[in-house]
Short mmCIF file of C-alpha atoms in Angstrom, two decimals:
data_model
loop_
_atom_site.label_atom_id
_atom_site.label_comp_id
_atom_site.label_asym_id
_atom_site.label_seq_id
_atom_site.Cartn_x
_atom_site.Cartn_y
_atom_site.Cartn_z
CA MET F 128 -31.75 58.30 -53.13
CA LYS F 129 -29.86 59.25 -49.98
CA THR F 130 -33.02 58.87 -47.93
CA LYS F 131 -33.66 55.41 -49.39
CA LYS F 132 -30.06 54.34 -48.79
CA PHE F 133 -30.20 55.60 -45.23
CA LYS F 134 -33.46 53.73 -44.68
CA THR F 135 -31.90 50.48 -45.96
CA ILE F 136 -28.88 50.88 -43.68
CA PHE F 137 -31.16 51.63 -40.73
CA ILE F 138 -33.31 48.54 -41.38
CA ASN F 139 -30.21 46.33 -41.64
CA PHE F 140 -28.92 47.77 -38.38
CA ILE F 141 -32.19 47.03 -36.60
CA TYR F 142 -32.16 43.46 -37.99
CA ILE F 143 -28.61 42.77 -36.84
CA PHE F 144 -29.30 44.36 -33.46
CA GLY F 145 -32.34 42.12 -33.06
CA LEU F 146 -30.26 39.04 -33.81
CA VAL F 147 -27.73 40.01 -31.18
CA ILE F 148 -30.43 40.59 -28.58
CA THR F 149 -32.02 37.19 -29.22
CA GLY F 150 -28.67 35.45 -29.34
CA CYS F 151 -29.28 34.07 -32.83
CA SER F 152 -26.20 35.69 -34.30
CA GLU F 153 -23.85 33.97 -31.85
CA ASP F 154 -24.38 30.41 -33.04
CA PRO F 155 -27.08 30.32 -35.73
CA GLY F 156 -28.60 27.12 -37.05
CA ILE F 157 -26.57 24.76 -34.85
CA VAL F 158 -28.23 21.46 -33.89
CA PRO F 159 -26.74 18.07 -32.91
CA ILE F 160 -25.55 16.05 -35.92
CA TYR F 161 -25.08 12.27 -35.78
CA ASP F 162 -23.45 9.88 -38.22
CA ASP F 163 -24.84 6.45 -39.17
CA LYS F 164 -23.05 4.92 -36.15
CA GLY F 165 -24.81 7.26 -33.72
CA ARG F 166 -21.69 9.29 -33.05
CA LEU F 167 -21.93 13.01 -32.40
CA GLN F 168 -20.25 15.56 -34.65
CA VAL F 169 -18.13 17.98 -32.62
CA GLN F 170 -18.82 21.05 -34.81
CA MET F 171 -16.11 22.88 -32.87
CA ASP F 172 -12.39 23.42 -33.42
CA SER F 173 -10.12 22.81 -30.42
CA GLU F 174 -8.14 26.01 -30.97
CA LYS F 175 -11.25 28.12 -31.44
CA CYS F 176 -12.66 26.79 -28.16
CA LYS F 177 -9.95 28.58 -26.19
CA THR F 178 -11.24 31.97 -27.34
CA TYR F 179 -14.50 31.65 -25.41
CA GLN F 180 -15.33 32.27 -21.77
CA LEU F 181 -16.42 29.22 -19.77
CA GLU F 182 -20.18 29.80 -19.78
CA GLU F 183 -20.24 30.55 -23.50
CA LEU F 184 -18.12 27.48 -24.29
CA ILE F 185 -20.37 25.11 -22.33
CA LYS F 186 -23.44 26.68 -23.93
CA ARG F 187 -22.01 26.03 -27.40
CA PHE F 188 -21.13 22.40 -26.61
CA LYS F 189 -24.59 21.76 -25.17
CA LYS F 190 -26.16 23.17 -28.32
CA ARG F 191 -24.19 20.57 -30.29
CA GLY F 192 -25.50 17.72 -28.13
CA PHE F 193 -22.82 17.31 -25.44
CA VAL F 194 -24.11 16.67 -21.92
CA ASN F 195 -21.09 15.66 -19.81
CA PHE F 196 -18.46 18.10 -18.56
CA ARG F 197 -15.63 18.11 -16.04
CA ILE F 198 -14.34 21.57 -15.20
CA SER F 199 -11.01 22.02 -13.40
CA TYR F 200 -10.49 25.35 -11.64
CA LEU F 201 -6.74 25.99 -11.59
CA GLN F 202 -6.67 28.64 -8.82
CA ASP F 203 -3.91 30.55 -10.61
CA VAL F 204 -5.44 34.04 -10.89
CA TYR F 205 -3.99 36.46 -8.37
CA LEU F 206 -3.70 39.96 -9.82
CA GLY F 207 -5.06 39.17 -13.27
CA ILE F 208 -1.81 40.30 -14.89
CA PHE F 209 -0.69 37.14 -16.65
CA VAL F 210 -4.02 35.31 -16.94
CA LYS F 211 -7.60 36.46 -16.55
CA GLU F 212 -10.32 34.76 -14.57
CA ASN F 213 -12.57 32.38 -16.55
CA GLU F 214 -10.19 32.18 -19.50
CA ILE F 215 -9.75 28.68 -20.92
CA ASP F 216 -6.36 27.06 -20.29
CA SER F 217 -6.97 23.71 -22.01
CA ILE F 218 -9.78 21.59 -23.39
CA SER F 219 -10.11 17.97 -24.47
CA ILE F 220 -12.79 15.46 -25.38
CA ASN F 221 -12.18 12.04 -23.82
CA GLY F 222 -8.51 12.92 -23.46
CA GLU F 223 -8.09 14.11 -27.06
CA THR F 224 -6.78 17.67 -27.10
CA SER F 225 -7.04 18.14 -30.86
CA PHE F 226 -10.36 17.96 -32.67
CA LYS F 227 -11.96 19.57 -35.70
CA ASN F 228 -15.42 20.67 -36.77
CA ASN F 229 -15.93 17.44 -38.69
CA SER F 230 -14.70 15.12 -35.91
CA PHE F 231 -17.17 12.54 -34.59
CA VAL F 232 -17.18 11.19 -31.02
CA ASP F 233 -19.36 9.03 -28.79
CA GLU F 234 -22.47 10.96 -27.77
CA LYS F 235 -21.69 10.18 -24.12
CA SER F 236 -18.28 11.84 -24.39
CA VAL F 237 -16.88 14.01 -21.63
CA VAL F 238 -15.62 17.52 -22.35
CA PHE F 239 -12.73 18.33 -20.00
CA ILE F 240 -12.11 22.03 -19.45
CA SER F 241 -9.32 23.61 -17.40
CA ILE F 242 -9.96 27.22 -16.53
CA HIS F 243 -7.93 30.03 -14.97
CA SER F 244 -9.61 30.98 -11.70
CA LYS F 245 -9.24 32.44 -8.23
CA LYS F 246 -10.84 29.43 -6.59
CA GLY F 247 -9.72 25.82 -6.92
CA GLY F 248 -11.59 22.55 -7.28
CA TYR F 249 -13.75 20.71 -9.77
CA GLU F 250 -17.25 20.98 -11.16
CA TYR F 251 -19.11 18.08 -12.75
CA ILE F 252 -22.05 18.25 -15.13
CA THR F 253 -23.39 14.77 -15.89
CA ASN F 254 -26.42 13.39 -17.66
CA SER F 255 -27.14 9.76 -18.42
CA VAL F 256 -27.30 8.72 -22.07
CA ASN F 257 -29.19 5.47 -22.66
CA GLY F 258 -28.64 4.56 -19.00
CA TYR F 259 -24.88 5.24 -19.03
CA LEU F 260 -22.83 7.79 -17.09
CA PRO F 261 -19.14 8.78 -17.21
CA ILE F 262 -17.25 7.79 -14.06
CA MET F 263 -15.34 11.15 -14.04
CA TYR F 264 -12.66 9.92 -11.60
CA GLN F 265 -9.52 7.84 -12.01
CA PRO F 266 -9.21 4.69 -9.83
CA HIS F 267 -7.02 6.41 -7.20
CA GLU F 268 -8.32 9.96 -7.50
CA LEU F 269 -10.50 9.61 -4.40
CA ASP F 270 -7.68 8.14 -2.30
CA GLY F 271 -7.41 9.69 1.15
CA LYS F 272 -10.99 10.95 1.29
CA ASP F 273 -13.33 9.73 4.01
CA LYS F 274 -15.09 6.64 2.67
CA ILE F 275 -18.57 8.19 2.90
CA GLU F 276 -17.34 11.39 1.23
CA ALA F 277 -15.87 9.31 -1.60
CA GLY F 278 -19.17 7.48 -1.98
CA ASN F 279 -21.08 10.76 -2.08
CA CYS F 280 -18.80 12.02 -4.87
CA LEU F 281 -19.93 9.10 -7.01
CA LYS F 282 -23.57 9.32 -5.93
CA GLN F 283 -23.66 12.96 -7.01
CA LEU F 284 -22.73 11.84 -10.52
CA GLY F 285 -25.84 9.64 -10.55
CA PHE F 286 -24.51 6.17 -9.67
CA VAL F 287 -26.79 4.20 -7.35
CA ASN F 288 -25.06 0.91 -6.45
CA ILE F 289 -22.17 1.81 -4.15
CA SER F 290 -20.77 -0.48 -1.46
CA TYR F 291 -17.81 -0.30 0.93
CA TYR F 292 -15.12 -2.90 1.52
CA PRO F 293 -13.03 -2.72 4.73
CA ILE F 294 -9.28 -3.24 4.46
CA GLN F 295 -8.74 -4.07 8.12
CA ASP F 296 -5.18 -2.84 8.47
CA CYS F 297 -5.49 -0.08 11.12
CA TRP F 298 -4.24 -0.64 14.67
CA ASN F 299 -6.96 1.59 16.12
CA ASP F 300 -9.32 4.40 15.20
CA GLY F 301 -6.53 6.90 15.81
CA SER F 302 -4.56 5.69 12.79
CA SER F 303 -3.93 8.42 10.23
CA ASN F 304 -5.69 6.51 7.46
CA PHE F 305 -8.62 5.25 9.55
CA ASN F 306 -11.82 5.21 7.43
CA LYS F 307 -9.91 6.78 4.52
CA THR F 308 -10.41 5.56 0.96
CA ASP F 309 -7.70 3.34 -0.50
CA SER F 310 -9.16 2.98 -4.02
CA PHE F 311 -12.38 2.12 -5.78
CA GLN F 312 -13.47 -0.36 -8.42
CA VAL F 313 -16.26 -0.43 -10.98
CA ASN F 314 -17.72 -3.82 -11.89
CA TYR F 315 -14.90 -5.48 -9.92
CA THR F 316 -12.06 -3.88 -11.87
CA PRO F 317 -9.87 -0.79 -11.34
CA ASP F 318 -9.10 -0.70 -15.07
CA PHE F 319 -10.88 2.41 -16.33
CA ARG F 320 -10.31 6.06 -17.20
CA GLU F 321 -12.13 9.15 -15.96
CA TYR F 322 -14.06 9.32 -19.24
CA SER F 323 -15.10 5.63 -19.18
CA PHE F 324 -18.86 5.00 -19.27
CA PHE F 325 -20.82 2.65 -17.06
CA GLN F 326 -24.46 1.82 -16.47
CA ILE F 327 -26.06 3.77 -13.64
CA ASP F 328 -26.49 0.61 -11.53
CA SER F 329 -22.94 -0.68 -12.09
CA VAL F 330 -21.32 -2.23 -9.01
CA ILE F 331 -19.00 0.33 -7.43
CA ARG F 332 -16.90 -0.79 -4.47
CA ILE F 333 -14.93 1.63 -2.32
CA ASN F 334 -12.01 0.04 -0.48
CA TYR F 335 -11.14 1.78 2.78
CA HIS F 336 -8.79 1.39 5.75
CA THR F 337 -10.22 0.47 9.15
CA VAL F 338 -9.75 -1.74 12.23
CA LYS F 339 -10.74 -5.39 12.48
CA GLY F 340 -14.43 -6.06 13.01
CA GLU F 341 -17.74 -6.67 11.31
CA TYR F 342 -19.00 -4.17 8.78
CA CYS F 343 -21.95 -3.47 6.56
CA THR F 344 -21.44 -2.92 2.86
CA ASN F 345 -23.05 0.50 3.33
CA GLY F 346 -19.81 1.59 5.02
CA LEU F 347 -21.13 1.61 8.57
CA ASN F 348 -20.13 -0.51 11.55
CA HIS F 349 -22.73 -3.05 12.57
CA GLU F 350 -25.12 -2.05 15.34
CA TYR F 351 -27.18 -4.88 16.75
CA ILE F 352 -30.72 -4.60 18.09
CA LYS F 353 -32.04 -7.23 20.50
CA ASN F 354 -35.23 -9.01 19.48
CA ASN F 355 -37.43 -9.20 22.59
CA ASN F 356 -39.30 -12.26 21.35
CA ASP F 357 -36.40 -14.71 21.08
CA ASN F 358 -33.45 -12.69 22.46
CA SER F 359 -31.73 -12.78 19.05
CA PHE F 360 -29.88 -9.83 17.58
CA THR F 361 -30.32 -8.31 14.14
CA CYS F 362 -28.29 -5.66 12.36
CA SER F 363 -29.91 -2.24 12.38
CA THR F 364 -28.28 -1.13 9.13
CA CYS F 365 -28.69 -2.27 5.55
CA GLY F 366 -26.01 -4.19 3.68
CA LYS F 367 -24.63 -7.66 4.11
CA THR F 368 -22.13 -8.58 6.82
CA LEU F 369 -18.48 -8.83 5.86
CA TYR F 370 -16.38 -11.29 7.85
CA ILE F 371 -12.69 -10.83 7.15
#
């Protein structure tokens, strides 16, 4: 009897060990669940989320169907006495900090995670859903960045229709805000949140400070090339001319 009991215990141990190795025991049987409106079930509790490390938390959300994440690195870990690196500080879905297993949200929703870290900055994980992407930034969050840098921030998210509008209020190119972003608009409005969703080809316009002149909507100054046939000049860069 003892031998049989020992054998049973040993087999159970091997089975459990195998589950751990394959990862099945961590989050078994979880697949995305949608309601009749196409909304995604969270299948996670907001308080429970804080008990995971960053990589594990993102893995669990992805398994439940989430594809968009904004991660804020707080740069508040120095000696690791009060907080530990990669521990979750806060989490929200589209600005909602409290959610339950049975909560349903838009499948394009953004999971915002703040994490204790030694480094600072942001990380963005974006994927289009039915041709839509989250904008990830507030209207004035890119203020002060070089106009091209601001445009690249939005291009990296996946947006493809970005133009630049010159606010010609600088005395010269030595002005402190020369070529710096003032704000940006999506589909001609600054009325949106960082978790708002827009089509990939939505019209995004970056307003920036510069001197008076003629500019292309690609953010570059016009450079003219002389046509040898009729001595006319054409712009060497793409984008329409802005006369202000």
